[in-house]
Amino acid sequence: MLLWITFFVVGLTVHVVFFLSIFDIYFTSPLVHGMTPMTTPLAPPASRLVLIVADGLRADSFFTLLPNGSSTAPYLRAIIEERGTWGVSHTRVPTESRPGHVALIAGFYEDVSSVARGWKENPVEFDSVFNESRHTWCWGSPDILAMFAKGASGDHVYTHAYPAEEQDFASTDASRLDSWVFTQVKSLFQSAKSNSTLMASLLQDQNVFFLHLLGIDTNGHAHRPMSQEYQNNIGLVDSGVAELVSVIEDFFGYDGRTAFVFTSDHGMTNWGSHGAGHPSETLTPLVAWGAGVQTPHKVTGDQFYQDGYLQDWKLEHLRRVDLNQGVLPVLYLNNSDLFKAECMYTNAIQILEQFKMKKKQKKETTLSCLFTPYQ
């Protein structure tokens, strides 16, 4: 009997050790801190970035034409055909809003240790485009905006969020959330005309304007992606973007120094869920145009994509540039070869600095273990 008890205790102990080792190995943050940020010496082509994220927008819902041959998003379809570069942004499991936005704005897949906190807090501080900007203005959901403002240094990330109770997944039509965002953005630029301090800030370079549009995601959960509410919300976002671009371009005198990026954090299944790895959840649209972005590239031959989407979406005549979410392919850049080379070189040096810092930290940890006094 004693032998069996001993065997059970030893077996249980071994299993607990193995279980805890999973968290120690895989749930340890991969992030490295302490490096000096690297910058390219060449002037950037854009003075400001407008990032628009349509939460929960799947690629096929956006790119597929209606039975009559028209587009659900005619303005952005025209951007694809006449002004910008497009592709499919491939997201990664878990296909949730927080990790998707972290990939887009901070450039890395969410720290896995966040899952233990329900993706709500920052277990490890991370840098982001917002933090490196001169000023960032954000509008949208309090759940998304708060986490980027929390980790920012100084006081240059300004968030404007609607009350959390407005995010009602049982709502008859959640597109009002997106209408609120567009109204607030237009109000900012209108206010600047009578506010010299705000005007001076807006006219500076290295500014970011971030619009988080939750309506499509909320309507998808409540009514499913094939519903009229979901489709109508895409149309509302499209017209809102068209008006927004007009307001911004007019405000800055059509100076050609604004870059626009429209994308999504994740898609959605036919039954209104997301989080797993089905293509409806992992394939999202990306459209970029404006300062420093390539214009449409006509294609006469076959492209290397074999998924059939080009034919389904009637876009086989335009170059498609896919990407992993948060990573910008060089083909999106419209600049000199020197500028592209400098950017790639700077990126490589930054990665090398991370490696050096990680190696240094590992060495210091080892030495501290060697010289820790015996207790």
mmCIF file of C-alpha atoms in Angstrom:
data_model
loop_
_atom_site.group_PDB
_atom_site.id
_atom_site.type_symbol
_atom_site.label_atom_id
_atom_site.label_comp_id
_atom_site.label_asym_id
_atom_site.label_seq_id
_atom_site.Cartn_x
_atom_site.Cartn_y
_atom_site.Cartn_z
ATOM 1 C CA MET A 1 0.000 0.000 0.000
ATOM 2 C CA LEU A 2 2.789 2.406 0.958
ATOM 3 C CA LEU A 3 4.502 1.628 -2.354
ATOM 4 C CA TRP A 4 1.398 2.572 -4.301
ATOM 5 C CA ILE A 5 1.016 5.846 -2.371
ATOM 6 C CA THR A 6 4.671 6.668 -3.005
ATOM 7 C CA PHE A 7 4.258 5.853 -6.699
ATOM 8 C CA PHE A 8 1.151 8.089 -6.898
ATOM 9 C CA VAL A 9 2.870 11.036 -5.151
ATOM 10 C CA VAL A 10 5.954 10.784 -7.364
ATOM 11 C CA GLY A 11 3.825 10.518 -10.503
ATOM 12 C CA LEU A 12 1.694 13.504 -9.480
ATOM 13 C CA THR A 13 4.818 15.543 -8.687
ATOM 14 C CA VAL A 14 6.369 14.776 -12.072
ATOM 15 C CA HIS A 15 3.163 15.770 -13.887
ATOM 16 C CA VAL A 16 2.901 19.043 -11.916
ATOM 17 C CA VAL A 17 6.531 19.875 -12.718
ATOM 18 C CA PHE A 18 5.970 19.178 -16.415
ATOM 19 C CA PHE A 19 2.771 21.242 -16.389
ATOM 20 C CA LEU A 20 4.447 24.236 -14.724
ATOM 21 C CA SER A 21 7.405 23.982 -17.105
ATOM 22 C CA ILE A 22 5.035 24.705 -20.015
ATOM 23 C CA PHE A 23 4.218 28.090 -18.491
ATOM 24 C CA ASP A 24 7.872 28.771 -17.698
ATOM 25 C CA ILE A 25 9.007 27.946 -21.246
ATOM 26 C CA TYR A 26 6.147 29.150 -23.423
ATOM 27 C CA PHE A 27 4.477 31.800 -21.267
ATOM 28 C CA THR A 28 7.639 33.790 -20.667
ATOM 29 C CA SER A 29 7.671 37.082 -22.489
ATOM 30 C CA PRO A 30 9.777 37.092 -25.680
ATOM 31 C CA LEU A 31 10.196 40.867 -25.479
ATOM 32 C CA VAL A 32 13.567 42.488 -24.834
ATOM 33 C CA HIS A 33 13.924 45.911 -23.233
ATOM 34 C CA GLY A 34 16.736 48.423 -22.881
ATOM 35 C CA MET A 35 17.854 48.880 -26.496
ATOM 36 C CA THR A 36 18.478 52.285 -28.045
ATOM 37 C CA PRO A 37 15.852 52.914 -30.757
ATOM 38 C CA MET A 38 17.330 52.957 -34.252
ATOM 39 C CA THR A 39 16.228 55.464 -36.898
ATOM 40 C CA THR A 40 16.995 55.870 -40.563
ATOM 41 C CA PRO A 41 18.870 59.097 -41.444
ATOM 42 C CA LEU A 42 16.667 59.794 -44.484
ATOM 43 C CA ALA A 43 13.548 61.946 -44.314
ATOM 44 C CA PRO A 44 10.268 59.975 -44.367
ATOM 45 C CA PRO A 45 7.874 60.520 -47.283
ATOM 46 C CA ALA A 46 4.878 61.151 -44.978
ATOM 47 C CA SER A 47 4.350 63.732 -42.250
ATOM 48 C CA ARG A 48 1.363 61.957 -40.744
ATOM 49 C CA LEU A 49 -0.367 58.565 -40.679
ATOM 50 C CA VAL A 50 -4.089 57.844 -40.599
ATOM 51 C CA LEU A 51 -4.709 54.267 -39.402
ATOM 52 C CA ILE A 52 -8.268 52.974 -39.743
ATOM 53 C CA VAL A 53 -9.086 49.558 -38.271
ATOM 54 C CA ALA A 54 -12.507 48.104 -39.042
ATOM 55 C CA ASP A 55 -12.808 45.589 -36.221
ATOM 56 C CA GLY A 56 -14.118 42.168 -37.305
ATOM 57 C CA LEU A 57 -14.049 42.827 -41.064
ATOM 58 C CA ARG A 58 -13.294 39.660 -43.031
ATOM 59 C CA ALA A 59 -11.536 39.853 -46.385
ATOM 60 C CA ASP A 60 -14.201 38.251 -48.555
ATOM 61 C CA SER A 61 -16.960 40.479 -47.159
ATOM 62 C CA PHE A 62 -14.895 43.492 -48.155
ATOM 63 C CA PHE A 63 -13.460 42.447 -51.536
ATOM 64 C CA THR A 64 -16.311 40.379 -53.025
ATOM 65 C CA LEU A 65 -18.579 42.281 -55.397
ATOM 66 C CA LEU A 66 -22.350 42.245 -55.036
ATOM 67 C CA PRO A 67 -24.486 40.226 -57.520
ATOM 68 C CA ASN A 68 -25.083 43.394 -59.571
ATOM 69 C CA GLY A 69 -21.316 43.937 -59.923
ATOM 70 C CA SER A 70 -21.069 46.860 -57.516
ATOM 71 C CA SER A 71 -18.939 47.006 -54.378
ATOM 72 C CA THR A 72 -20.089 47.200 -50.769
ATOM 73 C CA ALA A 73 -17.222 49.654 -50.296
ATOM 74 C CA PRO A 74 -17.093 51.672 -53.547
ATOM 75 C CA TYR A 75 -14.739 54.391 -52.299
ATOM 76 C CA LEU A 76 -12.087 51.986 -51.037
ATOM 77 C CA ARG A 77 -12.538 49.818 -54.136
ATOM 78 C CA ALA A 78 -11.700 52.906 -56.203
ATOM 79 C CA ILE A 79 -8.620 53.471 -54.028
ATOM 80 C CA ILE A 80 -7.463 49.921 -54.845
ATOM 81 C CA GLU A 81 -7.970 50.428 -58.568
ATOM 82 C CA GLU A 82 -6.674 53.984 -58.895
ATOM 83 C CA ARG A 83 -4.489 55.144 -55.994
ATOM 84 C CA GLY A 84 -3.057 52.538 -53.655
ATOM 85 C CA THR A 85 -1.753 49.041 -52.921
ATOM 86 C CA TRP A 86 -3.858 46.219 -51.551
ATOM 87 C CA GLY A 87 -3.559 42.706 -50.207
ATOM 88 C CA VAL A 88 -4.716 40.176 -47.654
ATOM 89 C CA SER A 89 -3.395 40.621 -44.137
ATOM 90 C CA HIS A 90 -2.948 37.184 -42.558
ATOM 91 C CA THR A 91 -3.662 37.274 -38.838
ATOM 92 C CA ARG A 92 -2.677 34.682 -36.270
ATOM 93 C CA VAL A 93 -4.440 32.719 -33.545
ATOM 94 C CA PRO A 94 -5.870 33.891 -31.221
ATOM 95 C CA THR A 95 -7.887 36.032 -33.630
ATOM 96 C CA GLU A 96 -9.012 38.521 -31.006
ATOM 97 C CA SER A 97 -9.046 42.319 -30.963
ATOM 98 C CA ARG A 98 -6.250 42.907 -28.493
ATOM 99 C CA PRO A 99 -3.520 40.712 -30.068
ATOM 100 C CA GLY A 100 -4.577 41.928 -33.521
ATOM 101 C CA HIS A 101 -4.152 45.579 -32.577
ATOM 102 C CA VAL A 102 -0.873 44.894 -30.789
ATOM 103 C CA ALA A 103 0.452 43.310 -33.998
ATOM 104 C CA LEU A 104 -0.715 46.266 -36.086
ATOM 105 C CA ILE A 105 0.455 49.062 -33.798
ATOM 106 C CA ALA A 106 3.397 47.526 -31.925
ATOM 107 C CA GLY A 107 4.676 45.205 -34.671
ATOM 108 C CA PHE A 108 4.765 41.890 -32.819
ATOM 109 C CA TYR A 109 2.346 39.112 -31.970
ATOM 110 C CA GLU A 110 0.832 39.497 -28.537
ATOM 111 C CA ASP A 111 2.892 38.440 -25.573
ATOM 112 C CA VAL A 112 1.572 34.966 -24.749
ATOM 113 C CA SER A 113 1.726 35.672 -21.032
ATOM 114 C CA SER A 114 -1.206 38.067 -21.569
ATOM 115 C CA VAL A 115 -3.602 35.132 -21.863
ATOM 116 C CA ALA A 116 -3.241 34.519 -18.129
ATOM 117 C CA ARG A 117 -4.707 37.987 -17.554
ATOM 118 C CA GLY A 118 -7.526 37.705 -20.061
ATOM 119 C CA TRP A 119 -5.762 40.003 -22.561
ATOM 120 C CA LYS A 120 -6.798 42.937 -20.369
ATOM 121 C CA GLU A 121 -3.542 44.232 -18.901
ATOM 122 C CA ASN A 122 0.001 44.743 -20.110
ATOM 123 C CA PRO A 123 2.014 42.106 -18.243
ATOM 124 C CA VAL A 124 5.086 43.529 -19.994
ATOM 125 C CA GLU A 125 5.348 47.077 -21.309
ATOM 126 C CA PHE A 126 5.956 47.306 -25.035
ATOM 127 C CA ASP A 127 6.782 50.087 -27.452
ATOM 128 C CA SER A 128 4.414 51.109 -30.249
ATOM 129 C CA VAL A 129 4.032 53.458 -33.190
ATOM 130 C CA PHE A 130 1.859 55.631 -30.953
ATOM 131 C CA ASN A 131 4.577 55.938 -28.333
ATOM 132 C CA GLU A 132 7.183 56.855 -30.977
ATOM 133 C CA SER A 133 4.937 59.500 -32.560
ATOM 134 C CA ARG A 134 5.019 63.193 -31.776
ATOM 135 C CA HIS A 135 1.267 63.133 -31.106
ATOM 136 C CA THR A 136 -1.368 60.423 -31.511
ATOM 137 C CA TRP A 137 -5.096 61.037 -31.489
ATOM 138 C CA CYS A 138 -7.268 57.931 -30.988
ATOM 139 C CA TRP A 139 -11.024 57.379 -31.217
ATOM 140 C CA GLY A 140 -13.056 54.258 -30.557
ATOM 141 C CA SER A 141 -13.578 51.514 -28.004
ATOM 142 C CA PRO A 142 -12.281 52.086 -24.445
ATOM 143 C CA ASP A 143 -11.031 48.478 -24.389
ATOM 144 C CA ILE A 144 -8.590 49.070 -27.254
ATOM 145 C CA LEU A 145 -7.531 52.670 -26.737
ATOM 146 C CA ALA A 146 -6.666 52.371 -23.053
ATOM 147 C CA MET A 147 -3.934 49.769 -23.451
ATOM 148 C CA PHE A 148 -1.887 51.913 -25.836
ATOM 149 C CA ALA A 149 -2.268 55.094 -23.819
ATOM 150 C CA LYS A 150 -1.272 53.217 -20.633
ATOM 151 C CA GLY A 151 2.130 52.162 -21.967
ATOM 152 C CA ALA A 152 3.017 55.455 -23.644
ATOM 153 C CA SER A 153 5.724 57.685 -22.217
ATOM 154 C CA GLY A 154 4.892 61.332 -21.640
ATOM 155 C CA ASP A 155 1.527 62.860 -22.440
ATOM 156 C CA HIS A 156 1.174 62.743 -26.210
ATOM 157 C CA VAL A 157 -1.384 59.961 -26.790
ATOM 158 C CA TYR A 158 -4.879 61.417 -26.617
ATOM 159 C CA THR A 159 -7.794 58.971 -26.390
ATOM 160 C CA HIS A 160 -11.457 59.691 -27.076
ATOM 161 C CA ALA A 161 -13.671 56.706 -26.271
ATOM 162 C CA TYR A 162 -17.410 56.253 -25.970
ATOM 163 C CA PRO A 163 -18.794 54.756 -22.719
ATOM 164 C CA ALA A 164 -18.224 51.015 -22.358
ATOM 165 C CA GLU A 165 -21.959 50.377 -22.024
ATOM 166 C CA GLU A 166 -22.421 51.550 -25.627
ATOM 167 C CA GLN A 167 -20.740 48.313 -26.762
ATOM 168 C CA ASP A 168 -23.967 46.330 -26.755
ATOM 169 C CA PHE A 169 -23.658 43.067 -28.690
ATOM 170 C CA ALA A 170 -27.439 42.696 -28.554
ATOM 171 C CA SER A 171 -27.906 46.035 -30.296
ATOM 172 C CA THR A 172 -30.228 46.199 -33.281
ATOM 173 C CA ASP A 173 -27.556 48.139 -35.191
ATOM 174 C CA ALA A 174 -24.122 48.977 -33.795
ATOM 175 C CA SER A 175 -23.014 51.105 -36.747
ATOM 176 C CA ARG A 176 -23.713 54.144 -34.581
ATOM 177 C CA LEU A 177 -20.398 53.406 -32.829
ATOM 178 C CA ASP A 178 -18.575 54.088 -36.089
ATOM 179 C CA SER A 179 -20.679 57.163 -36.831
ATOM 180 C CA TRP A 180 -19.638 58.504 -33.416
ATOM 181 C CA VAL A 181 -15.959 58.031 -34.267
ATOM 182 C CA PHE A 182 -16.222 59.804 -37.629
ATOM 183 C CA THR A 183 -18.109 62.698 -36.012
ATOM 184 C CA GLN A 184 -15.460 63.097 -33.316
ATOM 185 C CA VAL A 185 -12.605 63.121 -35.841
ATOM 186 C CA LYS A 186 -14.279 65.794 -37.939
ATOM 187 C CA SER A 187 -14.924 67.791 -34.756
ATOM 188 C CA LEU A 188 -11.202 67.752 -33.915
ATOM 189 C CA PHE A 189 -10.202 69.346 -37.208
ATOM 190 C CA GLN A 190 -13.058 71.823 -36.991
ATOM 191 C CA SER A 191 -12.014 72.832 -33.454
ATOM 192 C CA ALA A 192 -8.423 73.416 -34.577
ATOM 193 C CA LYS A 193 -9.567 76.333 -36.732
ATOM 194 C CA SER A 194 -10.328 78.326 -33.578
ATOM 195 C CA ASN A 195 -7.696 76.753 -31.299
ATOM 196 C CA SER A 196 -4.166 77.902 -32.089
ATOM 197 C CA THR A 197 -2.522 75.391 -29.728
ATOM 198 C CA LEU A 198 -4.316 72.444 -31.295
ATOM 199 C CA MET A 199 -3.630 73.819 -34.758
ATOM 200 C CA ALA A 200 0.103 74.033 -34.030
ATOM 201 C CA SER A 201 0.140 70.423 -32.799
ATOM 202 C CA LEU A 202 -1.743 69.134 -35.818
ATOM 203 C CA LEU A 203 0.620 70.887 -38.226
ATOM 204 C CA GLN A 204 3.677 69.143 -36.764
ATOM 205 C CA ASP A 205 5.152 66.055 -38.368
ATOM 206 C CA GLN A 206 5.234 62.480 -36.990
ATOM 207 C CA ASN A 207 1.559 62.591 -36.010
ATOM 208 C CA VAL A 208 -0.772 59.582 -35.994
ATOM 209 C CA PHE A 209 -4.577 59.506 -36.200
ATOM 210 C CA PHE A 210 -6.095 56.172 -35.181
ATOM 211 C CA LEU A 211 -9.730 55.241 -35.751
ATOM 212 C CA HIS A 212 -10.983 52.048 -34.118
ATOM 213 C CA LEU A 213 -14.326 51.109 -35.692
ATOM 214 C CA LEU A 214 -16.151 48.468 -33.650
ATOM 215 C CA GLY A 215 -19.528 48.522 -35.403
ATOM 216 C CA ILE A 216 -18.808 45.801 -37.975
ATOM 217 C CA ASP A 217 -17.560 43.391 -35.297
ATOM 218 C CA THR A 218 -20.540 44.080 -33.034
ATOM 219 C CA ASN A 219 -23.038 43.677 -35.873
ATOM 220 C CA GLY A 220 -21.280 40.477 -36.918
ATOM 221 C CA HIS A 221 -21.680 38.990 -33.448
ATOM 222 C CA ALA A 222 -25.313 40.053 -33.186
ATOM 223 C CA HIS A 223 -26.522 39.401 -36.738
ATOM 224 C CA ARG A 224 -23.790 37.286 -38.473
ATOM 225 C CA PRO A 225 -21.493 38.457 -41.306
ATOM 226 C CA MET A 226 -23.992 37.564 -44.036
ATOM 227 C CA SER A 227 -26.643 39.850 -42.540
ATOM 228 C CA GLN A 228 -27.813 43.137 -44.010
ATOM 229 C CA GLU A 229 -26.679 44.924 -40.829
ATOM 230 C CA TYR A 230 -23.082 43.719 -41.331
ATOM 231 C CA GLN A 231 -23.078 44.607 -45.037
ATOM 232 C CA ASN A 232 -24.660 48.011 -44.442
ATOM 233 C CA ASN A 233 -22.063 48.763 -41.784
ATOM 234 C CA ILE A 234 -19.295 48.140 -44.321
ATOM 235 C CA GLY A 235 -20.961 50.685 -46.583
ATOM 236 C CA LEU A 236 -21.244 53.183 -43.729
ATOM 237 C CA VAL A 237 -17.539 52.783 -42.936
ATOM 238 C CA ASP A 238 -16.652 53.238 -46.604
ATOM 239 C CA SER A 239 -18.590 56.483 -46.907
ATOM 240 C CA GLY A 240 -17.193 57.629 -43.568
ATOM 241 C CA VAL A 241 -13.638 57.032 -44.768
ATOM 242 C CA ALA A 242 -14.361 58.946 -47.973
ATOM 243 C CA GLU A 243 -15.592 61.979 -46.015
ATOM 244 C CA LEU A 244 -12.742 61.701 -43.510
ATOM 245 C CA VAL A 245 -10.096 61.690 -46.251
ATOM 246 C CA SER A 246 -11.675 64.779 -47.787
ATOM 247 C CA VAL A 247 -11.661 66.612 -44.427
ATOM 248 C CA ILE A 248 -8.028 65.725 -43.684
ATOM 249 C CA GLU A 249 -6.734 66.526 -47.160
ATOM 250 C CA ASP A 250 -8.538 69.863 -47.119
ATOM 251 C CA PHE A 251 -7.211 70.704 -43.643
ATOM 252 C CA PHE A 252 -3.603 70.123 -44.715
ATOM 253 C CA GLY A 253 -4.037 71.839 -48.044
ATOM 254 C CA TYR A 254 -3.660 68.690 -50.128
ATOM 255 C CA ASP A 255 0.077 68.727 -49.357
ATOM 256 C CA GLY A 256 0.539 65.070 -50.348
ATOM 257 C CA ARG A 257 2.151 64.242 -46.992
ATOM 258 C CA THR A 258 -0.566 62.007 -45.489
ATOM 259 C CA ALA A 259 -0.382 58.186 -45.554
ATOM 260 C CA PHE A 260 -3.586 56.196 -45.122
ATOM 261 C CA VAL A 261 -3.917 52.558 -44.033
ATOM 262 C CA PHE A 262 -7.252 50.731 -43.847
ATOM 263 C CA THR A 263 -7.318 47.207 -42.407
ATOM 264 C CA SER A 264 -8.881 44.912 -39.797
ATOM 265 C CA ASP A 265 -7.679 43.151 -36.673
ATOM 266 C CA HIS A 266 -9.424 39.841 -37.422
ATOM 267 C CA GLY A 267 -12.301 38.358 -39.398
ATOM 268 C CA MET A 268 -15.350 36.391 -38.319
ATOM 269 C CA THR A 269 -16.963 33.023 -38.962
ATOM 270 C CA ASN A 270 -20.352 32.624 -40.618
ATOM 271 C CA TRP A 271 -21.917 32.028 -37.209
ATOM 272 C CA GLY A 272 -20.547 35.269 -35.745
ATOM 273 C CA SER A 273 -17.521 34.156 -33.734
ATOM 274 C CA HIS A 274 -13.754 34.614 -33.883
ATOM 275 C CA GLY A 275 -10.678 33.514 -31.972
ATOM 276 C CA ALA A 276 -9.678 30.352 -33.844
ATOM 277 C CA GLY A 277 -7.813 29.791 -37.106
ATOM 278 C CA HIS A 278 -10.478 29.401 -39.792
ATOM 279 C CA PRO A 279 -9.705 31.433 -42.957
ATOM 280 C CA SER A 280 -12.811 33.552 -42.344
ATOM 281 C CA GLU A 281 -11.124 34.640 -39.093
ATOM 282 C CA THR A 282 -7.509 34.955 -40.262
ATOM 283 C CA LEU A 283 -7.929 36.639 -43.668
ATOM 284 C CA THR A 284 -8.464 40.386 -43.415
ATOM 285 C CA PRO A 285 -8.223 43.232 -45.946
ATOM 286 C CA LEU A 286 -5.484 45.850 -46.158
ATOM 287 C CA VAL A 287 -5.573 48.932 -48.387
ATOM 288 C CA ALA A 288 -2.847 51.583 -48.229
ATOM 289 C CA TRP A 289 -2.505 54.814 -50.186
ATOM 290 C CA GLY A 290 -1.079 58.316 -49.986
ATOM 291 C CA ALA A 291 2.397 59.578 -49.152
ATOM 292 C CA GLY A 292 5.115 56.957 -49.611
ATOM 293 C CA VAL A 293 2.720 54.205 -50.753
ATOM 294 C CA GLN A 294 2.894 52.482 -54.130
ATOM 295 C CA THR A 295 0.162 53.235 -56.641
ATOM 296 C CA PRO A 296 -1.675 50.353 -58.414
ATOM 297 C CA HIS A 297 0.526 48.001 -60.410
ATOM 298 C CA LYS A 298 -1.177 46.491 -63.447
ATOM 299 C CA VAL A 299 -0.667 42.759 -63.968
ATOM 300 C CA THR A 300 -1.075 40.995 -67.311
ATOM 301 C CA GLY A 301 0.091 37.493 -66.403
ATOM 302 C CA ASP A 302 -0.840 35.113 -63.609
ATOM 303 C CA GLN A 303 0.052 36.010 -60.054
ATOM 304 C CA PHE A 304 1.522 33.364 -57.763
ATOM 305 C CA TYR A 305 -1.544 33.195 -55.488
ATOM 306 C CA GLN A 306 -3.404 29.926 -56.078
ATOM 307 C CA ASP A 307 -6.319 30.471 -53.690
ATOM 308 C CA GLY A 308 -8.731 31.732 -56.352
ATOM 309 C CA TYR A 309 -9.515 34.961 -54.507
ATOM 310 C CA LEU A 310 -8.228 37.210 -57.290
ATOM 311 C CA GLN A 311 -10.753 35.784 -59.719
ATOM 312 C CA ASP A 312 -13.558 35.730 -57.165
ATOM 313 C CA TRP A 313 -12.920 39.374 -56.276
ATOM 314 C CA LYS A 314 -12.371 40.495 -59.896
ATOM 315 C CA LEU A 315 -8.964 41.909 -58.965
ATOM 316 C CA GLU A 316 -6.671 39.674 -61.023
ATOM 317 C CA HIS A 317 -5.568 42.700 -63.093
ATOM 318 C CA LEU A 318 -3.992 44.434 -60.075
ATOM 319 C CA ARG A 319 -0.933 43.326 -58.127
ATOM 320 C CA ARG A 320 -1.897 41.778 -54.805
ATOM 321 C CA VAL A 321 0.630 42.102 -51.973
ATOM 322 C CA ASP A 322 -0.178 39.850 -48.996
ATOM 323 C CA LEU A 323 1.467 40.255 -45.614
ATOM 324 C CA ASN A 324 1.632 38.843 -42.138
ATOM 325 C CA GLN A 325 -0.264 41.200 -39.848
ATOM 326 C CA GLY A 326 2.050 43.880 -38.457
ATOM 327 C CA VAL A 327 4.787 43.384 -41.079
ATOM 328 C CA LEU A 328 5.101 45.881 -43.959
ATOM 329 C CA PRO A 329 6.388 44.405 -47.249
ATOM 330 C CA VAL A 330 8.773 46.577 -49.269
ATOM 331 C CA LEU A 331 6.363 46.364 -52.220
ATOM 332 C CA TYR A 332 4.044 48.760 -50.389
ATOM 333 C CA LEU A 333 6.709 51.491 -50.344
ATOM 334 C CA ASN A 334 6.950 54.108 -53.072
ATOM 335 C CA ASN A 335 10.416 55.532 -52.576
ATOM 336 C CA SER A 336 13.973 55.254 -53.802
ATOM 337 C CA ASP A 337 15.973 52.040 -53.560
ATOM 338 C CA LEU A 338 18.306 53.901 -51.202
ATOM 339 C CA PHE A 339 15.447 54.696 -48.817
ATOM 340 C CA LYS A 340 14.219 51.097 -48.867
ATOM 341 C CA ALA A 341 17.755 49.799 -48.259
ATOM 342 C CA GLU A 342 18.261 52.208 -45.364
ATOM 343 C CA CYS A 343 14.967 51.081 -43.785
ATOM 344 C CA MET A 344 15.880 47.404 -44.091
ATOM 345 C CA TYR A 345 19.377 48.083 -42.738
ATOM 346 C CA THR A 346 17.981 50.025 -39.764
ATOM 347 C CA ASN A 347 15.524 47.222 -39.057
ATOM 348 C CA ALA A 348 18.322 44.642 -39.166
ATOM 349 C CA ILE A 349 20.453 46.709 -36.768
ATOM 350 C CA GLN A 350 17.518 46.994 -34.356
ATOM 351 C CA ILE A 351 17.052 43.218 -34.414
ATOM 352 C CA LEU A 352 20.781 42.766 -33.795
ATOM 353 C CA GLU A 353 20.551 45.122 -30.800
ATOM 354 C CA GLN A 354 17.740 42.999 -29.394
ATOM 355 C CA PHE A 355 19.893 39.900 -29.759
ATOM 356 C CA LYS A 356 22.837 41.598 -28.026
ATOM 357 C CA MET A 357 20.640 42.814 -25.176
ATOM 358 C CA LYS A 358 19.068 39.395 -24.697
ATOM 359 C CA LYS A 359 22.497 37.770 -24.676
ATOM 360 C CA LYS A 360 23.730 40.335 -22.142
ATOM 361 C CA GLN A 361 20.715 39.813 -19.888
ATOM 362 C CA LYS A 362 21.172 36.051 -20.029
ATOM 363 C CA LYS A 363 24.840 36.414 -19.073
ATOM 364 C CA GLU A 364 23.976 38.721 -16.157
ATOM 365 C CA THR A 365 21.330 36.275 -14.944
ATOM 366 C CA THR A 366 23.840 33.418 -15.036
ATOM 367 C CA LEU A 367 26.453 35.424 -13.127
ATOM 368 C CA SER A 368 23.937 36.510 -10.512
ATOM 369 C CA CYS A 369 23.084 32.843 -9.930
ATOM 370 C CA LEU A 370 26.773 31.962 -9.564
ATOM 371 C CA PHE A 371 27.450 34.664 -7.005
ATOM 372 C CA THR A 372 24.234 34.554 -4.998
ATOM 373 C CA PRO A 373 25.213 34.073 -1.335
ATOM 374 C CA TYR A 374 24.232 30.778 0.179
ATOM 375 C CA GLN A 375 21.302 31.175 2.545
#
